[in-house]
Tab-separated table of C-alpha atoms in Angstrom:
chain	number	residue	atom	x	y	z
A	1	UNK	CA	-110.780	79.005	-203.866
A	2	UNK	CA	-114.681	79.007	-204.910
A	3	UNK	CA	-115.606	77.447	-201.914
A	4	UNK	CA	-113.470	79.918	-199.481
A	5	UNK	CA	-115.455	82.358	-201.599
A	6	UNK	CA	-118.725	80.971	-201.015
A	7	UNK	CA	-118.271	80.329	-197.541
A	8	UNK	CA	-117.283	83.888	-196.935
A	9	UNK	CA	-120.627	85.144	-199.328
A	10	UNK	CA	-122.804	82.978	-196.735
A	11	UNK	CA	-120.878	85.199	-194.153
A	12	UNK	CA	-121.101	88.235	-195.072
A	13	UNK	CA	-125.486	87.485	-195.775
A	14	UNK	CA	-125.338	86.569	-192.331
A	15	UNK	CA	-124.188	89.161	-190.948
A	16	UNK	CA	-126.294	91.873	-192.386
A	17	UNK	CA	-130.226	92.107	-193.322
A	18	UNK	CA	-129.806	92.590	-197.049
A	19	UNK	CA	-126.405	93.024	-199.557
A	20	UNK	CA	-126.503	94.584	-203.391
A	21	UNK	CA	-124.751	92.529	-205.975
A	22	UNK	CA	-122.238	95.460	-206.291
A	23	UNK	CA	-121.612	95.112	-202.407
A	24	UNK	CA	-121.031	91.546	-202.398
A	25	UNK	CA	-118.397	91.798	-205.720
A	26	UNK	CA	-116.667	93.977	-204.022
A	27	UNK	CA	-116.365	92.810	-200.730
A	28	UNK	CA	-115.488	89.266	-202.894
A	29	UNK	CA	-113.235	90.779	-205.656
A	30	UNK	CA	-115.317	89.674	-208.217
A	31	UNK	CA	-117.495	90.505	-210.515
A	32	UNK	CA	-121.267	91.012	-210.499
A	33	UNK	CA	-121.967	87.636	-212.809
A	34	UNK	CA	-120.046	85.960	-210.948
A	35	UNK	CA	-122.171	86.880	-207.872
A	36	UNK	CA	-124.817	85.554	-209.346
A	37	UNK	CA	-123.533	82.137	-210.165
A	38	UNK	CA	-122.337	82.262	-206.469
A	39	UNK	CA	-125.646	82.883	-205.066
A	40	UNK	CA	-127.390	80.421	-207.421
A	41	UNK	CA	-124.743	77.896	-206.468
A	42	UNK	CA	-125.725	78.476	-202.869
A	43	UNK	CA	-129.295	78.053	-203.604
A	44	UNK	CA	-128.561	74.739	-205.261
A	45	UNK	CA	-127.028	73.038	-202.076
A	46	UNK	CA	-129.826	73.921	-199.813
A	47	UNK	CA	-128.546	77.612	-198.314
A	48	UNK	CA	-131.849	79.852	-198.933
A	49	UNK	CA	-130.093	82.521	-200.586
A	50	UNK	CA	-133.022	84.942	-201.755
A	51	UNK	CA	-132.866	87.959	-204.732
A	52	UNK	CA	-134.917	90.938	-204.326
A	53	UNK	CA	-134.974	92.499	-207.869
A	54	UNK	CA	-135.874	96.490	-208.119
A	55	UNK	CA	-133.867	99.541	-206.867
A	56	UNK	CA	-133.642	98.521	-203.370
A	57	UNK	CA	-133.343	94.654	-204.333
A	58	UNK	CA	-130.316	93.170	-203.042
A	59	UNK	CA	-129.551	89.648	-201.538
A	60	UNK	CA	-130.320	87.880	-198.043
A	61	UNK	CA	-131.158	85.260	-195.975
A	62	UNK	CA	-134.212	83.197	-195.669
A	63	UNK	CA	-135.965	82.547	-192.745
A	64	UNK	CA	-133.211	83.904	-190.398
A	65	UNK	CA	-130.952	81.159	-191.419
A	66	UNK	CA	-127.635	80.590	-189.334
A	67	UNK	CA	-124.458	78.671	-190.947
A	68	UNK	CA	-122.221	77.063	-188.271
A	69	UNK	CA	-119.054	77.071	-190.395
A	70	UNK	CA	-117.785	80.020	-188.209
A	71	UNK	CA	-114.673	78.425	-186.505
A	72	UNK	CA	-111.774	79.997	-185.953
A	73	UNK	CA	-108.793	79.073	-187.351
A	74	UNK	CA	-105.456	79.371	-185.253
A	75	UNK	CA	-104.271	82.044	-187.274
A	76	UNK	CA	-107.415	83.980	-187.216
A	77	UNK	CA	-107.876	83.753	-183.819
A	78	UNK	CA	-104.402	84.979	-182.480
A	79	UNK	CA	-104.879	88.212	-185.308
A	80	UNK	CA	-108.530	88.775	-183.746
A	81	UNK	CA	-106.787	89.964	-180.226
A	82	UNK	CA	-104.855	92.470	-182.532
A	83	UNK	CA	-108.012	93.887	-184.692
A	84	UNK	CA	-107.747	97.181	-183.072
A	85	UNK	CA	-104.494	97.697	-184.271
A	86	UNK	CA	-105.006	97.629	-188.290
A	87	UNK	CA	-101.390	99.271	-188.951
A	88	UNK	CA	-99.164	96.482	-186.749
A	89	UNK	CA	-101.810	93.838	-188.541
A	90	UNK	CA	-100.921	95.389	-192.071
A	91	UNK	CA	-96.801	95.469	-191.328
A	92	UNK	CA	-96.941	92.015	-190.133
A	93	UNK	CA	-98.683	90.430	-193.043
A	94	UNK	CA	-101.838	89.309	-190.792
A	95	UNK	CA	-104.500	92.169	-192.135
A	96	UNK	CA	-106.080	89.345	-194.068
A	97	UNK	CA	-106.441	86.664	-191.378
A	98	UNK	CA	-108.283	89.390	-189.177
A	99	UNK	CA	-110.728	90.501	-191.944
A	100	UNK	CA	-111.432	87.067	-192.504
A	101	UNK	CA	-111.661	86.487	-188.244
A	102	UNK	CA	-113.898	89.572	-187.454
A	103	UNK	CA	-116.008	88.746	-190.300
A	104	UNK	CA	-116.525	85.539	-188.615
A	105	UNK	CA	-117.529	86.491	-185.085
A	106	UNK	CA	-119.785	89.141	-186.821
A	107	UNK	CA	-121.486	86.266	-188.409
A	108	UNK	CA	-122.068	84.315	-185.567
A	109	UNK	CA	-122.753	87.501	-183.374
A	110	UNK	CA	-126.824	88.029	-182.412
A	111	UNK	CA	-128.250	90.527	-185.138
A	112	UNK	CA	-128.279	93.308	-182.280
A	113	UNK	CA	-124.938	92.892	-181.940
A	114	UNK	CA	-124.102	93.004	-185.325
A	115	UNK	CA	-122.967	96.633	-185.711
A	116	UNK	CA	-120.121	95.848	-182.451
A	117	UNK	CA	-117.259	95.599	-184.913
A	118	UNK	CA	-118.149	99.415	-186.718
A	119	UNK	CA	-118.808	100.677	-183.308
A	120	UNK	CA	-115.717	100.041	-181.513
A	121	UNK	CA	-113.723	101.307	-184.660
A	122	UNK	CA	-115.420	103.952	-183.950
A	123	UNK	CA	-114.102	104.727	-180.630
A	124	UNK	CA	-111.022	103.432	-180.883
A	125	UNK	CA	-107.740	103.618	-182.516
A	126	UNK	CA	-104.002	103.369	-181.793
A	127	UNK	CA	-101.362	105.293	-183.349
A	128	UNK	CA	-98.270	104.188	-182.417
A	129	UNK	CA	-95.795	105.739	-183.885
A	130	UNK	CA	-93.718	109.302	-181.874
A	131	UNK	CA	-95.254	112.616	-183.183
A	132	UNK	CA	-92.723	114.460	-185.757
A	133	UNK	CA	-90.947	111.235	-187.025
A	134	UNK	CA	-91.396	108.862	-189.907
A	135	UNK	CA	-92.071	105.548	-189.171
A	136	UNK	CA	-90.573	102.801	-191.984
A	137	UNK	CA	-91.812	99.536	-191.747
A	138	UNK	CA	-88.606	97.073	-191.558
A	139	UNK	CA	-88.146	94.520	-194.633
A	140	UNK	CA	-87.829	91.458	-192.541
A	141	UNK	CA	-90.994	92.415	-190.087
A	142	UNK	CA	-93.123	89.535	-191.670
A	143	UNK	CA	-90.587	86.965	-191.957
A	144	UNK	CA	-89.783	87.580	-188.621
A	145	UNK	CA	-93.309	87.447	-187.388
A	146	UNK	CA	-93.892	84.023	-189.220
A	147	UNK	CA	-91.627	82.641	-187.268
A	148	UNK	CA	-92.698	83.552	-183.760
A	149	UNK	CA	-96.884	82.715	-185.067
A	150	UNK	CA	-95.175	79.373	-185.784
A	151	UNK	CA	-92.402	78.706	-182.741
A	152	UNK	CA	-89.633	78.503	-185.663
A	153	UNK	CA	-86.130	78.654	-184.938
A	154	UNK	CA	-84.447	81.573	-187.165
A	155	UNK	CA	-80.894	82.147	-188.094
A	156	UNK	CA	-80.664	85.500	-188.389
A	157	UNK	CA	-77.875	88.277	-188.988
A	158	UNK	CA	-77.696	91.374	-186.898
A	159	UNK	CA	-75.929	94.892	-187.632
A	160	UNK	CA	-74.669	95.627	-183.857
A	161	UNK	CA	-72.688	98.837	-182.955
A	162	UNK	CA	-69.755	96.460	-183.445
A	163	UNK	CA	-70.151	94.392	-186.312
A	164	UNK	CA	-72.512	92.043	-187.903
A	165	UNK	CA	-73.023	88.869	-185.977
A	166	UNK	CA	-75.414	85.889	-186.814
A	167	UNK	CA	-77.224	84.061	-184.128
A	168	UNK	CA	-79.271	81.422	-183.910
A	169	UNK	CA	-82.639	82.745	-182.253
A	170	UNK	CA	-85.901	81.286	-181.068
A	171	UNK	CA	-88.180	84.279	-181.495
A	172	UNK	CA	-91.294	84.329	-178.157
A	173	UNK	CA	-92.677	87.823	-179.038
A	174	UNK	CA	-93.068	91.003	-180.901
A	175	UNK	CA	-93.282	94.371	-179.162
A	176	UNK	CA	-93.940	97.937	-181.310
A	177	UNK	CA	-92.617	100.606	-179.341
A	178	UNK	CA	-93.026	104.176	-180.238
A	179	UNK	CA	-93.399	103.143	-184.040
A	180	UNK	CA	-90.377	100.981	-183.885
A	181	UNK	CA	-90.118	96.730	-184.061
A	182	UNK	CA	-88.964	94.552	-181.639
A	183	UNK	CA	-88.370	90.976	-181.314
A	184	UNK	CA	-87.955	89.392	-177.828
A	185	UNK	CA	-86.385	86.163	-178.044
A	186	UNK	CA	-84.056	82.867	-176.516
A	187	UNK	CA	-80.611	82.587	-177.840
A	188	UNK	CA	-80.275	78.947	-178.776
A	189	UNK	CA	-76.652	79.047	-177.970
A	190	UNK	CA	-76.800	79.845	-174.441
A	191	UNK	CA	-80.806	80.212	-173.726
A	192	UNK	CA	-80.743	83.320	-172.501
A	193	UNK	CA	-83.735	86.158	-173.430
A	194	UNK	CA	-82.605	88.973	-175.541
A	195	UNK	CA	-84.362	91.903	-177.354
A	196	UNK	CA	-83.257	92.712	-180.891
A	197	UNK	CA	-84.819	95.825	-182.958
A	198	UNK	CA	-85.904	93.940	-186.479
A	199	UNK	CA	-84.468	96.946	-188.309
A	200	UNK	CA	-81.075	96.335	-187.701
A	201	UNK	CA	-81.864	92.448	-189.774
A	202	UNK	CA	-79.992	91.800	-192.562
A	203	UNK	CA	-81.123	88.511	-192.791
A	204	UNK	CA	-83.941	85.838	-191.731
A	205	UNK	CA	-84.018	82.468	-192.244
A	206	UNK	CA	-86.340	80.295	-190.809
A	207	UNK	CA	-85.518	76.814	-190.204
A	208	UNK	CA	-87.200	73.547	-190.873
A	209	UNK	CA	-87.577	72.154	-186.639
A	210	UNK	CA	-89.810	74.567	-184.059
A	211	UNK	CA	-88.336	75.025	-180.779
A	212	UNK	CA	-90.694	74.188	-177.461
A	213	UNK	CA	-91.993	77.492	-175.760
A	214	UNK	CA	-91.748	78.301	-172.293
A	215	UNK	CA	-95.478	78.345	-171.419
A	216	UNK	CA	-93.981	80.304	-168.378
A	217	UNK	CA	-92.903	83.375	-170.476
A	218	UNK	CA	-94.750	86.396	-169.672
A	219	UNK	CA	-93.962	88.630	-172.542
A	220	UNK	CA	-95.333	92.023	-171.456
A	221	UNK	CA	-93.615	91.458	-168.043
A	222	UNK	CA	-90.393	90.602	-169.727
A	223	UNK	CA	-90.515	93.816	-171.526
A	224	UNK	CA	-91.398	96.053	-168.756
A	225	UNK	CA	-88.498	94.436	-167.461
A	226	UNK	CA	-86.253	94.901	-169.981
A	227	UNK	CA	-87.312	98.076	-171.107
A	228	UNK	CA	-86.654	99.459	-166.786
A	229	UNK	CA	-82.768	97.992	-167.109
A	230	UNK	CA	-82.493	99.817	-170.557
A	231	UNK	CA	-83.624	103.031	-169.207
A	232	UNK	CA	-81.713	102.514	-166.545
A	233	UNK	CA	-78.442	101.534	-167.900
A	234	UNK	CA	-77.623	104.277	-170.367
A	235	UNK	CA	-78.066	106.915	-167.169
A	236	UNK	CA	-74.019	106.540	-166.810
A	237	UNK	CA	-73.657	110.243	-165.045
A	238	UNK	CA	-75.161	112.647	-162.587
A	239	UNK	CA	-76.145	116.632	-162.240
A	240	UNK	CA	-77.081	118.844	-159.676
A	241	UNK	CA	-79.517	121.029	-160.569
A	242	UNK	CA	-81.763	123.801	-158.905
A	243	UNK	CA	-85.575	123.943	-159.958
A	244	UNK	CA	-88.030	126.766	-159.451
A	245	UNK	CA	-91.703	125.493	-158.781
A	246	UNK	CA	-92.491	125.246	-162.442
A	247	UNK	CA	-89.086	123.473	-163.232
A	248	UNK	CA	-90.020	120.953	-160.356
A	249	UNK	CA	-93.511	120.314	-162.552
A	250	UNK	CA	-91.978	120.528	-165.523
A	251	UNK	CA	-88.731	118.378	-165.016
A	252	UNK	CA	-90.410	114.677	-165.633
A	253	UNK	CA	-91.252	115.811	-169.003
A	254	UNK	CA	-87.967	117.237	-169.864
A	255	UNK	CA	-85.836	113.944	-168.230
A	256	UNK	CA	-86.421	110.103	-167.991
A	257	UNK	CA	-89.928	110.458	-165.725
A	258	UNK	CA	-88.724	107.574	-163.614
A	259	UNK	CA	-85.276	109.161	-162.485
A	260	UNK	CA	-87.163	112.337	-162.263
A	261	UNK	CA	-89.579	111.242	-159.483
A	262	UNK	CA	-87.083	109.919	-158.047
A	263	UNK	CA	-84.568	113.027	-157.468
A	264	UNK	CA	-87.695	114.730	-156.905
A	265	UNK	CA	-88.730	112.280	-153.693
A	266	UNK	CA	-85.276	113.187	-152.468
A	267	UNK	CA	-84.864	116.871	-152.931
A	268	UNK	CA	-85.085	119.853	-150.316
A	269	UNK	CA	-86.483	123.230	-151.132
A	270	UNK	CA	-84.286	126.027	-149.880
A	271	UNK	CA	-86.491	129.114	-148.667
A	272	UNK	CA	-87.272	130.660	-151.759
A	273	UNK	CA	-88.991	127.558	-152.463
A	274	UNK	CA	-86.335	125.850	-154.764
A	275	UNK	CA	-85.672	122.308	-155.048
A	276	UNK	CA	-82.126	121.655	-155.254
A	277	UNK	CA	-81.844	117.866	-157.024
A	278	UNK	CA	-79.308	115.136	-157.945
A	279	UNK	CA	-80.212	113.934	-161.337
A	280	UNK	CA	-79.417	110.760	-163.337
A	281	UNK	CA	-78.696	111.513	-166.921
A	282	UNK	CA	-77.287	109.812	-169.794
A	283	UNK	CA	-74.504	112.227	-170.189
A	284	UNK	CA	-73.503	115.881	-169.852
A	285	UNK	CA	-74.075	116.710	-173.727
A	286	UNK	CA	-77.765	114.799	-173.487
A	287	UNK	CA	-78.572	116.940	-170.154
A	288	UNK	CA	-77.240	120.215	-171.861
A	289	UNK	CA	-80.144	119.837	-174.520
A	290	UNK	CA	-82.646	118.316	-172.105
A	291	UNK	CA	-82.281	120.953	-169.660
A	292	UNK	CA	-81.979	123.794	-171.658
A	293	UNK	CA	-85.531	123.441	-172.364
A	294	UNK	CA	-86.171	124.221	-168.633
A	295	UNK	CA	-85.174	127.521	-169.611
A	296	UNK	CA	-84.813	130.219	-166.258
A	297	UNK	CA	-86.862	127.590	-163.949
A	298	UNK	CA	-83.465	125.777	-163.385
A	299	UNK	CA	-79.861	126.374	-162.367
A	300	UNK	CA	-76.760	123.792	-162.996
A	301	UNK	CA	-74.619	123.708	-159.935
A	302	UNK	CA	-72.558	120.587	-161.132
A	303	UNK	CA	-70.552	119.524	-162.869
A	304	UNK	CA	-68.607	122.692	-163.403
A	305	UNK	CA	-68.124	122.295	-166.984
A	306	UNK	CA	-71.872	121.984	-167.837
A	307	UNK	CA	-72.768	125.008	-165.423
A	308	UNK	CA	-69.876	126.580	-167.921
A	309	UNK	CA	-72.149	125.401	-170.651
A	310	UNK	CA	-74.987	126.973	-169.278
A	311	UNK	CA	-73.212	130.254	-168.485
A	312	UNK	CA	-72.118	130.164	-172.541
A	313	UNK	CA	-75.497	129.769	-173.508
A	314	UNK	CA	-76.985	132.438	-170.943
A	315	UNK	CA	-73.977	135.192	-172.303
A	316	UNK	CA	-75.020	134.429	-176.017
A	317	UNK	CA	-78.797	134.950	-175.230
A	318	UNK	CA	-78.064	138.090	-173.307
A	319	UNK	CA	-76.597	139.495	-176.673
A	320	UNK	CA	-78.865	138.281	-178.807
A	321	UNK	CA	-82.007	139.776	-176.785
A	322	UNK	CA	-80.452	142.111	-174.890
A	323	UNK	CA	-80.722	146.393	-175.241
């Protein structure tokens, strides 16, 4: 523990010109006397660890000297490629293998590079999760993610739409999408890929033997993938629908983008300049409350039941707004 500790002192004098006592306790956790025994320690075994006393006294360096115990650990090294994204690092239980990793390649970084690490966060930042809801962070995230850091087989229960069903898994990859968890990952049973959403675990247990990855596995190909056939497969039914100009523009944002090009590729405008469209949708409730936020810049023309939706909705509008 000391050692870790004075390893990470020598670190963090490295990578800047000059540190307080009160900044080294606590970016340590400790206290100031013990920062002191720290640095004299250091001094002892030959790392010139000077004290400036005064106002503006503070520790440092001597002599520009360099430690070379800046290897990366495994663990360090995969959670450095995911520094920019402090929230997924925090839910995943890595946040303190990539403090420990950046403050490690700031250490070994050339003093004008120093400052890279406050600069980028500077510039960038991800926020993953859709405007207006509230993410939740699932129980059985870091359990889950231990086991694909470590190629462990998991048997793991699953809440489907049917019932709850336990599979053995071998988990390749997680994927945050739009604030919520994912686990790709090879069903020992029959090896095929499957995506589960870690909220729906009940349970996680990983097991003693690691599986052998497919170095061939291309995770953010398999999601694209995936993620195409999932879009595509709940789009069981089809509308025709007539768009104004700003209906045409507005239409990807209202529908699934992809099916929207699409149906727009295809259409022909009649000569008042509307686009008259066949439409993938997932079904004729979901397209009611899509399109009615297309407002006037689109007409139903089938099926004949949600056009008699439409013609409900227009009716009760008239005699809500109407003189």
């Amino acid at each position: 523990m000391r050692a870790a500790r004075l390893i990470k002192m020598v670190l963090l004098l490295q990578s800047r010109t000059s540190m307080t006592a009160a900044e080294l306790a606590r970016e340590l956790e400790v206290s100031e006397r013990t920062v002191t025994r720290d640095a004299q320690a250091l001094s002892e075994a030959g790392v010139p660890v000077y004290a400036d006393r005064g106002r503006a006294g503070g520790y440092r360096l001597v002599g520009g000297y360099r430690t070379r115990l800046t290897g990366l650990g495994r663990s360090e090294a995969e959670a450095l490629f995911l520094s920019g994204v402090p929230g997924a690092l925090r839910e995943m239980g890595l946040e303190d293998a990539a403090s420990a990793a950046r403050l490690k390649v700031s250490a070994a970084l050339m003093p004008s590079l120093s400052d890279a690490s406050r600069t980028a966060a500077q510039r960038f930042h991800l926020d993953a999760p859709n405007w207006f809801t509230e993410p939740k962070t699932p129980e059985l995230l870091p359990a889950v993610a231990d086991a694909v850091w470590d190629d462990r087989r998991v048997t793991a229960r699953y809440r489907s739409q049917e019932a709850e069903v336990e599979r053995e898994l071998e988990p390749y990859g997680l994927v945050l999408k739009a604030g919520v968890w994912y686990v790709c990952a090879r069903v020992a049973e029959n090896g095929s890929f499957r995506v589960y959403r870690i909220d729906r675990f009940t349970a996680v247990e990983a097991r003693v033997d690691r599986f052998p990855r497919d170095e061939e596995f291309d995770l953010p190909g398999f999601w694209a993938e995936r993620a195409e056939q999932f879009a595509r497969s709940i789009l069981r039914a089809e509308v025709v629908v007539r768009l104004s100009g700003d209906g045409v523009r507005r239409l990807p944002y209202a529908v699934d983008p992809a099916s929207a090009r699409e149906a727009l590729a295809a259409g022909t405008p009649d000569e008042d300049g509307w686009l008259t469209v066949t439409l993938p949708v997932e079904s004729e409730k979901v397209a009611h409350s899509q399109l009615t936020g297309l407002g006037p810049e689109v007409e139903v023309l089938a099926p004949k039941s949600l056009r008699a939706r439409f013609v409900a909705d227009a009716a009760r509008l008239g005699r809500l707004y109407g003189t």
